[in-house]
JSON list of C-alpha atoms in Angstrom, two decimals:
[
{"chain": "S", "resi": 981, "resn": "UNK", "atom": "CA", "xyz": [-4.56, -28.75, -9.08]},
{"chain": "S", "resi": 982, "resn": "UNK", "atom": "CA", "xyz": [-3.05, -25.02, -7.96]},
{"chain": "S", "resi": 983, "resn": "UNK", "atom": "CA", "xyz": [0.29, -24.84, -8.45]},
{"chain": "S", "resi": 984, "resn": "UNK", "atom": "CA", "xyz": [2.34, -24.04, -5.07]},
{"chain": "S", "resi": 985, "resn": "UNK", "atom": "CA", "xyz": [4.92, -21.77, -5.19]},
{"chain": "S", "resi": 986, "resn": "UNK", "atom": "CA", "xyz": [7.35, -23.08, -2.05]},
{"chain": "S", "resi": 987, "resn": "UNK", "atom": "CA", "xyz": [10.25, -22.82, -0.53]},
{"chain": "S", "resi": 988, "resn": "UNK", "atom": "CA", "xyz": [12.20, -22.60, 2.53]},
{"chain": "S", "resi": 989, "resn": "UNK", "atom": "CA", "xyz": [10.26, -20.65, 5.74]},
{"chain": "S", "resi": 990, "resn": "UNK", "atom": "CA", "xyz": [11.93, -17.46, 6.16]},
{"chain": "S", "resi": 991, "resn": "UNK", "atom": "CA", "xyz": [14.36, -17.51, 9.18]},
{"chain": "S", "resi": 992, "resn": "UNK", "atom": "CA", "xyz": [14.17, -15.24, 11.83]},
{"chain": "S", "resi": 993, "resn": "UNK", "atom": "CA", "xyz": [16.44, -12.82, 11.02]},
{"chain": "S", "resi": 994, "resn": "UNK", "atom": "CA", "xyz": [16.84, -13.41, 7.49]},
{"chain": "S", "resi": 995, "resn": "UNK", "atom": "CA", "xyz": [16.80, -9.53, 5.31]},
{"chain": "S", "resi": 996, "resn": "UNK", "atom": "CA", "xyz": [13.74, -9.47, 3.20]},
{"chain": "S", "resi": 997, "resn": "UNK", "atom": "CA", "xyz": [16.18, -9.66, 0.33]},
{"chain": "S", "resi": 998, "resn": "UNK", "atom": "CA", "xyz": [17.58, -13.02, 1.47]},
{"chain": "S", "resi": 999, "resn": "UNK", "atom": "CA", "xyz": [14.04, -14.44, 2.04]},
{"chain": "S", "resi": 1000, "resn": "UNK", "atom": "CA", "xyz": [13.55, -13.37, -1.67]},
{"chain": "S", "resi": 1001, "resn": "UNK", "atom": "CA", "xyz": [16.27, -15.00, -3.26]},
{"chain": "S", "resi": 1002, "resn": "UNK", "atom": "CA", "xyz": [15.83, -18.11, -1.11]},
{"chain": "S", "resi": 1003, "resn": "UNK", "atom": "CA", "xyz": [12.10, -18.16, -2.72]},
{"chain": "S", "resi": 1004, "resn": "UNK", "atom": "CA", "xyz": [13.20, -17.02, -6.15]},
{"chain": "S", "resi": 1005, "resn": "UNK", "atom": "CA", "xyz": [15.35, -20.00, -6.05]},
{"chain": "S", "resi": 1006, "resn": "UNK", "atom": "CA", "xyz": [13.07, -22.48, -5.19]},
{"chain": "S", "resi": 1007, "resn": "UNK", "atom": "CA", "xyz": [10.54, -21.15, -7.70]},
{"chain": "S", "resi": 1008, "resn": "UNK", "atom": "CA", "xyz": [11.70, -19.80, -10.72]},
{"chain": "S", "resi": 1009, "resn": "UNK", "atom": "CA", "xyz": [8.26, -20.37, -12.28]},
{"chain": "S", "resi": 1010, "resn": "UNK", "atom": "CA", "xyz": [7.04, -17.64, -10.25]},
{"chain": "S", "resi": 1011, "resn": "UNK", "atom": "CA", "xyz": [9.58, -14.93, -12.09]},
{"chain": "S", "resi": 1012, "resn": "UNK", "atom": "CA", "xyz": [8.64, -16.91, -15.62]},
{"chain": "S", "resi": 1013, "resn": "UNK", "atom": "CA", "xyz": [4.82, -15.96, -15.18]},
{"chain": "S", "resi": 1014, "resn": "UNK", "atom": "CA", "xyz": [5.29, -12.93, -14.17]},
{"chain": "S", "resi": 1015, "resn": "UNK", "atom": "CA", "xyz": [7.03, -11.61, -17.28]},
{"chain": "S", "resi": 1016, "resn": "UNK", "atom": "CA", "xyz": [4.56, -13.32, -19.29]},
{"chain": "S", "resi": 1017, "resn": "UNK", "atom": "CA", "xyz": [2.18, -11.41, -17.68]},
{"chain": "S", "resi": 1018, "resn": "UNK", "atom": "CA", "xyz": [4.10, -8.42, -17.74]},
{"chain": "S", "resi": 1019, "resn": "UNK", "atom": "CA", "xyz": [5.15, -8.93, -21.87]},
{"chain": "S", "resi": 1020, "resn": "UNK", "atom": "CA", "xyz": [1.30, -9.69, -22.41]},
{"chain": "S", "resi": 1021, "resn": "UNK", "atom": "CA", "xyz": [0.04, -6.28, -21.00]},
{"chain": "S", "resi": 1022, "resn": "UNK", "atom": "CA", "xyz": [3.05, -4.10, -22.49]},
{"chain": "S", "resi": 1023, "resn": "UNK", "atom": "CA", "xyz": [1.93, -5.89, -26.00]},
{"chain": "S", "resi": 1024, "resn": "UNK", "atom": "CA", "xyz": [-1.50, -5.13, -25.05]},
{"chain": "S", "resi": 1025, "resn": "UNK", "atom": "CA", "xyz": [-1.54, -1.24, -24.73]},
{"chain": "S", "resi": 1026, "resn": "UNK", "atom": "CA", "xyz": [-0.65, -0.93, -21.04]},
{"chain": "S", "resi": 1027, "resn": "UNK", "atom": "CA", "xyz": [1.80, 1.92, -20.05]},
{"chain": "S", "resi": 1028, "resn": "UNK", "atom": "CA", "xyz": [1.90, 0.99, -16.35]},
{"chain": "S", "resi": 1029, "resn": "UNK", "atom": "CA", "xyz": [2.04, -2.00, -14.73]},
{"chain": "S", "resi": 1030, "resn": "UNK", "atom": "CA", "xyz": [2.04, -3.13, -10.99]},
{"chain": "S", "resi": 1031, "resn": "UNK", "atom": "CA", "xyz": [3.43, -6.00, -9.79]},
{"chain": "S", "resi": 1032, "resn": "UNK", "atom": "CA", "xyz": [0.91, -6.41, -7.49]},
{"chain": "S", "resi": 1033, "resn": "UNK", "atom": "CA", "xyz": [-1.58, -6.55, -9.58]},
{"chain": "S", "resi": 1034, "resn": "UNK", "atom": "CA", "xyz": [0.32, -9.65, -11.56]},
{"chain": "S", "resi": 1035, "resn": "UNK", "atom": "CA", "xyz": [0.68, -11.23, -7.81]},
{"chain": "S", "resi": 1036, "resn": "UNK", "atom": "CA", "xyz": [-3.26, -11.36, -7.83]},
{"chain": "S", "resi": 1037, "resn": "UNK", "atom": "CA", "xyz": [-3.59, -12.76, -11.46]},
{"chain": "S", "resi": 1038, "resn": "UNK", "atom": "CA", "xyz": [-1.30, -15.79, -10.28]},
{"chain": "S", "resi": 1039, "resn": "UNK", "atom": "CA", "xyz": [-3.13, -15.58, -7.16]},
{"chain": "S", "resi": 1040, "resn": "UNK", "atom": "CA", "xyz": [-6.36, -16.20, -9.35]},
{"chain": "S", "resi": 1041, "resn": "UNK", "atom": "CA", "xyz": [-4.94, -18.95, -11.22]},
{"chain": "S", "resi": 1042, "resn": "UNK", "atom": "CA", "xyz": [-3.93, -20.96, -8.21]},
{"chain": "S", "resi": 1043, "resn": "UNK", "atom": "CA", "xyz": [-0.10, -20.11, -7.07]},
{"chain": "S", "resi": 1044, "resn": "UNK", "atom": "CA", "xyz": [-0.17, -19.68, -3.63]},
{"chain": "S", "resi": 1045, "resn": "UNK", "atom": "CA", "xyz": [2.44, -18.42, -0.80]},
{"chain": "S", "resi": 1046, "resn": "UNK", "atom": "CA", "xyz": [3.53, -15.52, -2.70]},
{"chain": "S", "resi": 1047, "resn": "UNK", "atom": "CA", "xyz": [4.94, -12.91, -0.59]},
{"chain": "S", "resi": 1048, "resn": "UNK", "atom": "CA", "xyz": [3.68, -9.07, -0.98]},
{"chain": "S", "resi": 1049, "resn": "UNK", "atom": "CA", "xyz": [6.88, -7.93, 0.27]},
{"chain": "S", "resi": 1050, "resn": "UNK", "atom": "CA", "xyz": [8.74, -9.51, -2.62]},
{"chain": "S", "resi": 1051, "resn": "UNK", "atom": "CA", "xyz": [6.70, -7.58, -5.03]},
{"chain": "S", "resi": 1052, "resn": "UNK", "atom": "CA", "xyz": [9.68, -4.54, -5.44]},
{"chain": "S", "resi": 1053, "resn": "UNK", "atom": "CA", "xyz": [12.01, -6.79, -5.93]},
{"chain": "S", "resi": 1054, "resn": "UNK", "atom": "CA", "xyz": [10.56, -8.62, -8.64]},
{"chain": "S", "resi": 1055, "resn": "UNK", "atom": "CA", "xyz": [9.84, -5.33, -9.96]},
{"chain": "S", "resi": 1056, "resn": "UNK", "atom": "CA", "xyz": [13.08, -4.26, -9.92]},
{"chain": "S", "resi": 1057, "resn": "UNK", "atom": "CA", "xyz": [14.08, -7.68, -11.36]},
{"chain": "S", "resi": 1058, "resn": "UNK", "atom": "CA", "xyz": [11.62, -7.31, -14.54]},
{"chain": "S", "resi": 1059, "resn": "UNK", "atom": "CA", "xyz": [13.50, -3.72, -15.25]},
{"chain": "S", "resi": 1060, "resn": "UNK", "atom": "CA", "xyz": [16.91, -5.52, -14.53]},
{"chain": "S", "resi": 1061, "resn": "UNK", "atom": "CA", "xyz": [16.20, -8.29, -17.47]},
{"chain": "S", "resi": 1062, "resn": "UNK", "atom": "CA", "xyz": [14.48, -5.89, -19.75]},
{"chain": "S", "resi": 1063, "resn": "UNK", "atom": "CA", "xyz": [15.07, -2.39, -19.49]},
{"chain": "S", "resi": 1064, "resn": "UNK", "atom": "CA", "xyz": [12.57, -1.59, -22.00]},
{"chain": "S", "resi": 1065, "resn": "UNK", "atom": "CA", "xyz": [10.22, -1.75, -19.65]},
{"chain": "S", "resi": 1066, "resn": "UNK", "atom": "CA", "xyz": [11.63, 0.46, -16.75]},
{"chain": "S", "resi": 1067, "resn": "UNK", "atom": "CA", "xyz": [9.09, 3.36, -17.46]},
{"chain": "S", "resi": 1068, "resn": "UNK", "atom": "CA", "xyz": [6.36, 0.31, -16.85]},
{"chain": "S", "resi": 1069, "resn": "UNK", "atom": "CA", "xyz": [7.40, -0.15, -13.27]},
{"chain": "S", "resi": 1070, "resn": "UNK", "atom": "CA", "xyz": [7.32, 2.44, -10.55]},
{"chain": "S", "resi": 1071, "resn": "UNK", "atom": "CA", "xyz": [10.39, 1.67, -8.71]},
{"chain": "S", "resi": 1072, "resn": "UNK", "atom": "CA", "xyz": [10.86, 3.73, -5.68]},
{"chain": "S", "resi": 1073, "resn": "UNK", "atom": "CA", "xyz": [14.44, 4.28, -3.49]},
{"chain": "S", "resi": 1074, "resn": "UNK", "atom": "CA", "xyz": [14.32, 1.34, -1.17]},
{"chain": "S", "resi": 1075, "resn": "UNK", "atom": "CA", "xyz": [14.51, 2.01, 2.58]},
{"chain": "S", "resi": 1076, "resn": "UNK", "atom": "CA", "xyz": [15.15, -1.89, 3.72]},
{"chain": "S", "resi": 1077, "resn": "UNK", "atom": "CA", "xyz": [17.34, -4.49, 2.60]}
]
């Protein structure tokens, strides 16, 4: 059975930033994998990583309604918790909110 990553529909309105923590907060498993992925391909050899790129691999194993526009923030979110990995992550100056 996939697992579903839910939460509430994003309002009209609502900053993409708001939207994010309303999903972030209805699926932490979905910030849990994605450092698992993230600690698996550091450990592995990888210099670079893209979020993306994770966002497919849980994709693949059956989470669905992830957002692509959430993608920075986890990114920025992964650097935030472990700063060991902020030469990993492209993070670029954010134009949005």
């Amino acid at each position: 059975m996939p697992v579903v990553a839910l939460g509430p529909n994003p309002a009209r309105g609502r900053t993409i930033t708001e939207q994010f923590h309303a999903f972030d907060a209805h699926n932490p498993h979905v910030y849990r994998a994605l450092e698992r992925l993230a600690a698996r391909r550091l450990a592995a050899g990888a210099t670079r990583v893209g979020v993306k790129d994770l966002f497919e691999d849980l994709r693949r194993d059956g989470v669905v309604g992830l957002n692509n526009n959430f993608t920075a923030l986890y990114a920025r979110r992964l650097v935030d918790d472990h700063p060991r990995w902020a030469g990993a992550f492209e993070l670029r100056r954010r134009r949005a909110v």
